[in-house]
């Protein structure tokens, strides 16, 4: 089962079953209350993809500011979920695009 | 207020305005739960799919039902969260397209 780092709020799920070997880093910027964020996490789980996740609404103000600045640099869209796959940034649950980047059929 | 009560109240009041809940009740209840969490956190029912600035005035446009619901339902048959939809959307008489964020980018994050 995944564990949440108390310091960063980042969900680590490296021990999940069905992980794809040698996959690139996947990170989700999400909100705990957002339905599209939940769908995205569920979709990646079903695909057996290992990911890190930060629920921005759960962060304290300093950490939130830092993460939002990081997110703003990644994408001018500033919306949730933002999914970073290697050097690719996807805003929203774009299943086709995510599958293509991850090489999932 | 409990989720079930909120569901009942909003079903009636919003139906009168021509808006319907997504027929996926589990999804609707998850979203309503998010609204109640935000009410508890911020004092107002901020959209669960957007980041609150914790400032009612700044977030006025995204207090549910948000000001973008009307144009989103008119164009896509659904609001940004898929909470409120049109009858046609529920009856699958139109595609269930991903609804892009209509809130202006400069309003989305307040650093």
mmCIF file of C-alpha atoms in Angstrom:
data_model
loop_
_atom_site.group_PDB
_atom_site.id
_atom_site.type_symbol
_atom_site.label_atom_id
_atom_site.label_comp_id
_atom_site.label_asym_id
_atom_site.label_seq_id
_atom_site.Cartn_x
_atom_site.Cartn_y
_atom_site.Cartn_z
ATOM 1 C CA UNK A 1 0.000 0.000 0.000
ATOM 2 C CA UNK A 2 1.182 3.542 -0.598
ATOM 3 C CA UNK A 3 2.477 5.687 2.234
ATOM 4 C CA UNK A 4 2.317 9.441 2.560
ATOM 5 C CA UNK A 5 5.440 11.327 3.529
ATOM 6 C CA UNK A 6 4.557 13.470 6.549
ATOM 7 C CA UNK A 7 7.055 16.087 5.453
ATOM 8 C CA UNK A 8 6.080 16.587 1.833
ATOM 9 C CA UNK A 9 2.571 15.160 1.628
ATOM 10 C CA UNK A 10 3.778 13.200 -1.370
ATOM 11 C CA UNK A 11 2.277 9.800 -1.855
ATOM 12 C CA UNK A 12 4.808 7.104 -2.496
ATOM 13 C CA UNK A 13 3.491 3.942 -4.049
ATOM 14 C CA UNK A 14 6.620 2.281 -5.237
ATOM 15 C CA UNK A 15 5.675 -1.041 -3.745
ATOM 16 C CA UNK A 16 2.481 -1.517 -5.663
ATOM 17 C CA UNK A 17 1.961 -4.644 -7.598
ATOM 18 C CA UNK A 18 1.882 -4.527 -11.346
ATOM 19 C CA UNK A 19 4.503 -1.837 -11.707
ATOM 20 C CA UNK A 20 5.873 -1.272 -15.157
ATOM 21 C CA UNK A 21 9.617 -1.826 -15.150
ATOM 22 C CA UNK A 22 11.818 1.035 -16.298
ATOM 23 C CA UNK A 23 8.938 3.471 -16.620
ATOM 24 C CA UNK A 24 9.788 7.164 -16.451
ATOM 25 C CA UNK A 25 8.918 9.234 -13.393
ATOM 26 C CA UNK A 26 5.244 10.072 -13.056
ATOM 27 C CA UNK A 27 3.982 12.749 -10.718
ATOM 28 C CA UNK A 28 0.460 14.085 -10.173
ATOM 29 C CA UNK A 29 -0.388 17.475 -8.752
ATOM 30 C CA UNK A 30 -3.888 17.043 -7.430
ATOM 31 C CA UNK A 31 -6.609 18.137 -5.021
ATOM 32 C CA UNK A 32 -8.003 15.677 -2.485
ATOM 33 C CA UNK A 33 -11.588 16.704 -3.317
ATOM 34 C CA UNK A 34 -11.215 16.706 -7.107
ATOM 35 C CA UNK A 35 -13.050 13.947 -8.938
ATOM 36 C CA UNK A 36 -10.845 14.172 -12.050
ATOM 37 C CA UNK A 37 -7.774 13.841 -9.826
ATOM 38 C CA UNK A 38 -9.227 10.695 -8.247
ATOM 39 C CA UNK A 39 -10.066 9.311 -11.676
ATOM 40 C CA UNK A 40 -6.520 9.985 -12.831
ATOM 41 C CA UNK A 41 -4.994 8.171 -9.868
ATOM 42 C CA UNK A 42 -7.360 5.251 -10.397
ATOM 43 C CA UNK A 43 -6.562 5.143 -14.108
ATOM 44 C CA UNK A 44 -2.805 5.027 -13.444
ATOM 45 C CA UNK A 45 -3.294 2.338 -10.801
ATOM 46 C CA UNK A 46 -5.281 0.235 -13.234
ATOM 47 C CA UNK A 47 -2.498 0.660 -15.781
ATOM 48 C CA UNK A 48 0.018 -0.505 -13.154
ATOM 49 C CA UNK A 49 1.862 2.799 -13.225
ATOM 50 C CA UNK A 50 3.955 3.898 -10.270
ATOM 51 C CA UNK A 51 3.432 7.549 -9.451
ATOM 52 C CA UNK A 52 4.086 10.186 -6.858
ATOM 53 C CA UNK A 53 1.293 12.484 -5.908
ATOM 54 C CA UNK A 54 0.875 15.696 -4.000
ATOM 55 C CA UNK A 55 -2.563 16.878 -2.848
ATOM 56 C CA UNK A 56 -1.978 20.625 -2.928
ATOM 57 C CA UNK A 57 -5.038 21.482 -0.815
ATOM 58 C CA UNK A 58 -3.582 19.504 2.079
ATOM 59 C CA UNK A 59 -0.308 21.434 2.263
ATOM 60 C CA UNK A 60 0.478 24.192 4.735
ATOM 61 C CA UNK A 61 0.738 27.679 3.252
ATOM 62 C CA UNK A 62 4.520 27.797 2.805
ATOM 63 C CA UNK A 63 4.722 24.371 1.202
ATOM 64 C CA UNK A 64 1.653 25.140 -0.916
ATOM 65 C CA UNK A 65 3.293 28.297 -2.225
ATOM 66 C CA UNK A 66 6.438 26.379 -3.132
ATOM 67 C CA UNK A 67 4.514 23.612 -4.908
ATOM 68 C CA UNK A 68 2.288 26.103 -6.768
ATOM 69 C CA UNK A 69 5.320 27.985 -8.044
ATOM 70 C CA UNK A 70 6.759 24.680 -9.228
ATOM 71 C CA UNK A 71 3.457 23.859 -10.932
ATOM 72 C CA UNK A 72 3.188 27.285 -12.542
ATOM 73 C CA UNK A 73 6.598 26.783 -14.099
ATOM 74 C CA UNK A 74 5.555 23.407 -15.446
ATOM 75 C CA UNK A 75 2.326 24.599 -17.023
ATOM 76 C CA UNK A 76 0.696 27.980 -17.574
ATOM 77 C CA UNK A 77 -2.692 26.252 -17.349
ATOM 78 C CA UNK A 78 -2.514 25.942 -13.561
ATOM 79 C CA UNK A 79 -5.281 23.368 -13.248
ATOM 80 C CA UNK A 80 -5.760 19.984 -11.577
ATOM 81 C CA UNK A 81 -4.804 17.312 -12.127
ATOM 82 C CA UNK A 82 -1.495 18.138 -13.759
ATOM 83 C CA UNK A 83 0.380 14.985 -14.633
ATOM 84 C CA UNK A 84 4.105 15.059 -15.270
ATOM 85 C CA UNK A 85 5.448 12.071 -17.173
ATOM 86 C CA UNK A 86 9.165 12.431 -17.747
ATOM 87 C CA UNK A 87 9.447 15.688 -19.696
ATOM 88 C CA UNK A 88 5.772 15.728 -20.679
ATOM 89 C CA UNK A 89 3.151 17.758 -18.870
ATOM 90 C CA UNK A 90 -0.527 16.869 -19.267
ATOM 91 C CA UNK A 91 -3.379 18.855 -17.762
ATOM 92 C CA UNK A 92 -6.527 16.874 -17.092
ATOM 93 C CA UNK A 93 -7.244 13.186 -17.449
ATOM 94 C CA UNK A 94 -6.272 12.795 -21.095
ATOM 95 C CA UNK A 95 -6.232 8.993 -21.199
ATOM 96 C CA UNK A 96 -5.156 8.645 -24.815
ATOM 97 C CA UNK A 97 -2.245 11.021 -24.416
ATOM 98 C CA UNK A 98 -1.127 9.436 -21.142
ATOM 99 C CA UNK A 99 -1.213 5.964 -22.671
ATOM 100 C CA UNK A 100 0.742 7.103 -25.705
ATOM 101 C CA UNK A 101 3.473 8.705 -23.607
ATOM 102 C CA UNK A 102 3.723 5.684 -21.323
ATOM 103 C CA UNK A 103 3.609 3.271 -24.230
ATOM 104 C CA UNK A 104 0.500 1.501 -22.951
ATOM 105 C CA UNK A 105 -1.731 -0.210 -25.483
ATOM 106 C CA UNK B 1 -25.495 19.109 6.815
ATOM 107 C CA UNK B 2 -25.163 15.569 5.541
ATOM 108 C CA UNK B 3 -24.471 14.683 1.919
ATOM 109 C CA UNK B 4 -27.917 13.111 1.472
ATOM 110 C CA UNK B 5 -29.655 16.258 2.710
ATOM 111 C CA UNK B 6 -27.562 18.468 0.442
ATOM 112 C CA UNK B 7 -28.416 16.194 -2.482
ATOM 113 C CA UNK B 8 -32.141 16.517 -1.804
ATOM 114 C CA UNK B 9 -32.074 20.295 -1.373
ATOM 115 C CA UNK B 10 -29.965 20.953 -4.464
ATOM 116 C CA UNK B 11 -31.823 18.476 -6.675
ATOM 117 C CA UNK B 12 -35.018 20.465 -6.206
ATOM 118 C CA UNK B 13 -33.579 23.976 -6.346
ATOM 119 C CA UNK B 14 -31.342 23.360 -9.359
ATOM 120 C CA UNK B 15 -33.877 21.349 -11.352
ATOM 121 C CA UNK B 16 -36.096 24.419 -11.236
ATOM 122 C CA UNK B 17 -33.255 26.284 -12.977
ATOM 123 C CA UNK B 18 -32.832 23.618 -15.649
ATOM 124 C CA UNK B 19 -29.767 21.885 -14.150
ATOM 125 C CA UNK B 20 -29.565 18.227 -13.222
ATOM 126 C CA UNK B 21 -27.138 16.152 -11.214
ATOM 127 C CA UNK B 22 -25.014 13.685 -13.090
ATOM 128 C CA UNK B 23 -26.958 10.415 -13.055
ATOM 129 C CA UNK B 24 -23.891 8.696 -11.568
ATOM 130 C CA UNK B 25 -25.022 9.121 -7.963
ATOM 131 C CA UNK B 26 -21.792 7.845 -6.412
ATOM 132 C CA UNK B 27 -19.859 10.501 -8.293
ATOM 133 C CA UNK B 28 -22.338 13.156 -7.259
ATOM 134 C CA UNK B 29 -22.080 12.112 -3.609
ATOM 135 C CA UNK B 30 -18.257 12.219 -3.786
ATOM 136 C CA UNK B 31 -18.432 15.747 -5.202
ATOM 137 C CA UNK B 32 -20.995 16.867 -2.623
ATOM 138 C CA UNK B 33 -18.757 15.435 0.085
ATOM 139 C CA UNK B 34 -15.966 17.609 -1.349
ATOM 140 C CA UNK B 35 -18.237 20.646 -1.184
ATOM 141 C CA UNK B 36 -18.998 19.953 2.475
ATOM 142 C CA UNK B 37 -15.284 19.504 3.223
ATOM 143 C CA UNK B 38 -14.592 22.876 1.598
ATOM 144 C CA UNK B 39 -17.449 24.483 3.526
ATOM 145 C CA UNK B 40 -15.836 23.205 6.718
ATOM 146 C CA UNK B 41 -12.369 24.330 5.633
ATOM 147 C CA UNK B 42 -13.096 27.734 4.130
ATOM 148 C CA UNK B 43 -16.607 28.666 5.255
ATOM 149 C CA UNK B 44 -18.030 28.472 1.753
ATOM 150 C CA UNK B 45 -18.711 25.692 -0.739
ATOM 151 C CA UNK B 46 -15.809 26.198 -3.065
ATOM 152 C CA UNK B 47 -15.670 24.037 -6.200
ATOM 153 C CA UNK B 48 -14.047 20.703 -5.242
ATOM 154 C CA UNK B 49 -12.096 20.558 -8.511
ATOM 155 C CA UNK B 50 -10.396 23.934 -8.071
ATOM 156 C CA UNK B 51 -7.940 25.263 -5.538
ATOM 157 C CA UNK B 52 -9.488 27.741 -3.099
ATOM 158 C CA UNK B 53 -7.556 30.887 -2.280
ATOM 159 C CA UNK B 54 -9.277 30.830 1.116
ATOM 160 C CA UNK B 55 -10.670 34.284 0.356
ATOM 161 C CA UNK B 56 -14.409 34.420 -0.300
ATOM 162 C CA UNK B 57 -14.195 37.497 -2.498
ATOM 163 C CA UNK B 58 -11.415 36.074 -4.663
ATOM 164 C CA UNK B 59 -13.193 32.716 -4.889
ATOM 165 C CA UNK B 60 -16.643 34.163 -5.529
ATOM 166 C CA UNK B 61 -16.654 32.889 -9.122
ATOM 167 C CA UNK B 62 -15.973 29.293 -8.023
ATOM 168 C CA UNK B 63 -18.448 28.989 -5.177
ATOM 169 C CA UNK B 64 -20.709 26.161 -6.300
ATOM 170 C CA UNK B 65 -22.626 26.521 -8.546
ATOM 171 C CA UNK B 66 -19.794 28.435 -10.156
ATOM 172 C CA UNK B 67 -20.313 31.221 -12.686
ATOM 173 C CA UNK B 68 -18.815 28.976 -15.374
ATOM 174 C CA UNK B 69 -21.553 26.350 -15.017
ATOM 175 C CA UNK B 70 -23.925 28.133 -17.363
ATOM 176 C CA UNK B 71 -21.559 28.488 -20.347
ATOM 177 C CA UNK B 72 -20.032 25.030 -19.703
ATOM 178 C CA UNK B 73 -23.382 23.246 -19.623
ATOM 179 C CA UNK B 74 -24.492 25.227 -22.690
ATOM 180 C CA UNK B 75 -21.354 24.224 -24.633
ATOM 181 C CA UNK B 76 -20.430 20.787 -23.230
ATOM 182 C CA UNK B 77 -23.605 19.668 -21.481
ATOM 183 C CA UNK B 78 -21.705 19.518 -18.173
ATOM 184 C CA UNK B 79 -20.002 21.748 -15.651
ATOM 185 C CA UNK B 80 -16.242 21.479 -15.092
ATOM 186 C CA UNK B 81 -16.656 18.828 -12.365
ATOM 187 C CA UNK B 82 -19.406 16.809 -14.110
ATOM 188 C CA UNK B 83 -21.622 17.536 -11.103
ATOM 189 C CA UNK B 84 -24.289 19.515 -12.941
ATOM 190 C CA UNK B 85 -25.257 18.386 -16.395
ATOM 191 C CA UNK B 86 -28.008 18.857 -18.928
ATOM 192 C CA UNK B 87 -30.754 16.314 -19.489
ATOM 193 C CA UNK B 88 -29.245 15.542 -22.932
ATOM 194 C CA UNK B 89 -25.855 14.790 -21.351
ATOM 195 C CA UNK B 90 -27.454 12.399 -18.853
ATOM 196 C CA UNK B 91 -29.375 10.679 -21.634
ATOM 197 C CA UNK B 92 -26.142 10.364 -23.648
ATOM 198 C CA UNK B 93 -27.625 12.303 -26.537
ATOM 199 C CA UNK B 94 -24.380 14.273 -26.687
ATOM 200 C CA UNK B 95 -20.697 13.306 -26.261
ATOM 201 C CA UNK B 96 -19.222 13.353 -22.757
ATOM 202 C CA UNK B 97 -16.275 15.545 -23.624
ATOM 203 C CA UNK B 98 -13.648 16.631 -21.119
ATOM 204 C CA UNK B 99 -14.676 20.108 -19.984
ATOM 205 C CA UNK B 100 -11.714 22.487 -20.128
ATOM 206 C CA UNK B 101 -11.107 25.017 -17.358
ATOM 207 C CA UNK B 102 -12.873 28.270 -18.216
ATOM 208 C CA UNK B 103 -11.687 30.249 -15.184
ATOM 209 C CA UNK B 104 -9.121 32.851 -16.305
ATOM 210 C CA UNK B 105 -5.543 31.608 -15.646
ATOM 211 C CA UNK B 106 -4.674 34.657 -13.535
ATOM 212 C CA UNK B 107 -7.483 33.735 -11.132
ATOM 213 C CA UNK B 108 -6.535 30.065 -10.758
ATOM 214 C CA UNK B 109 -3.634 30.323 -8.291
ATOM 215 C CA UNK B 110 -3.007 33.113 -5.901
ATOM 216 C CA UNK B 111 0.573 32.869 -4.688
#
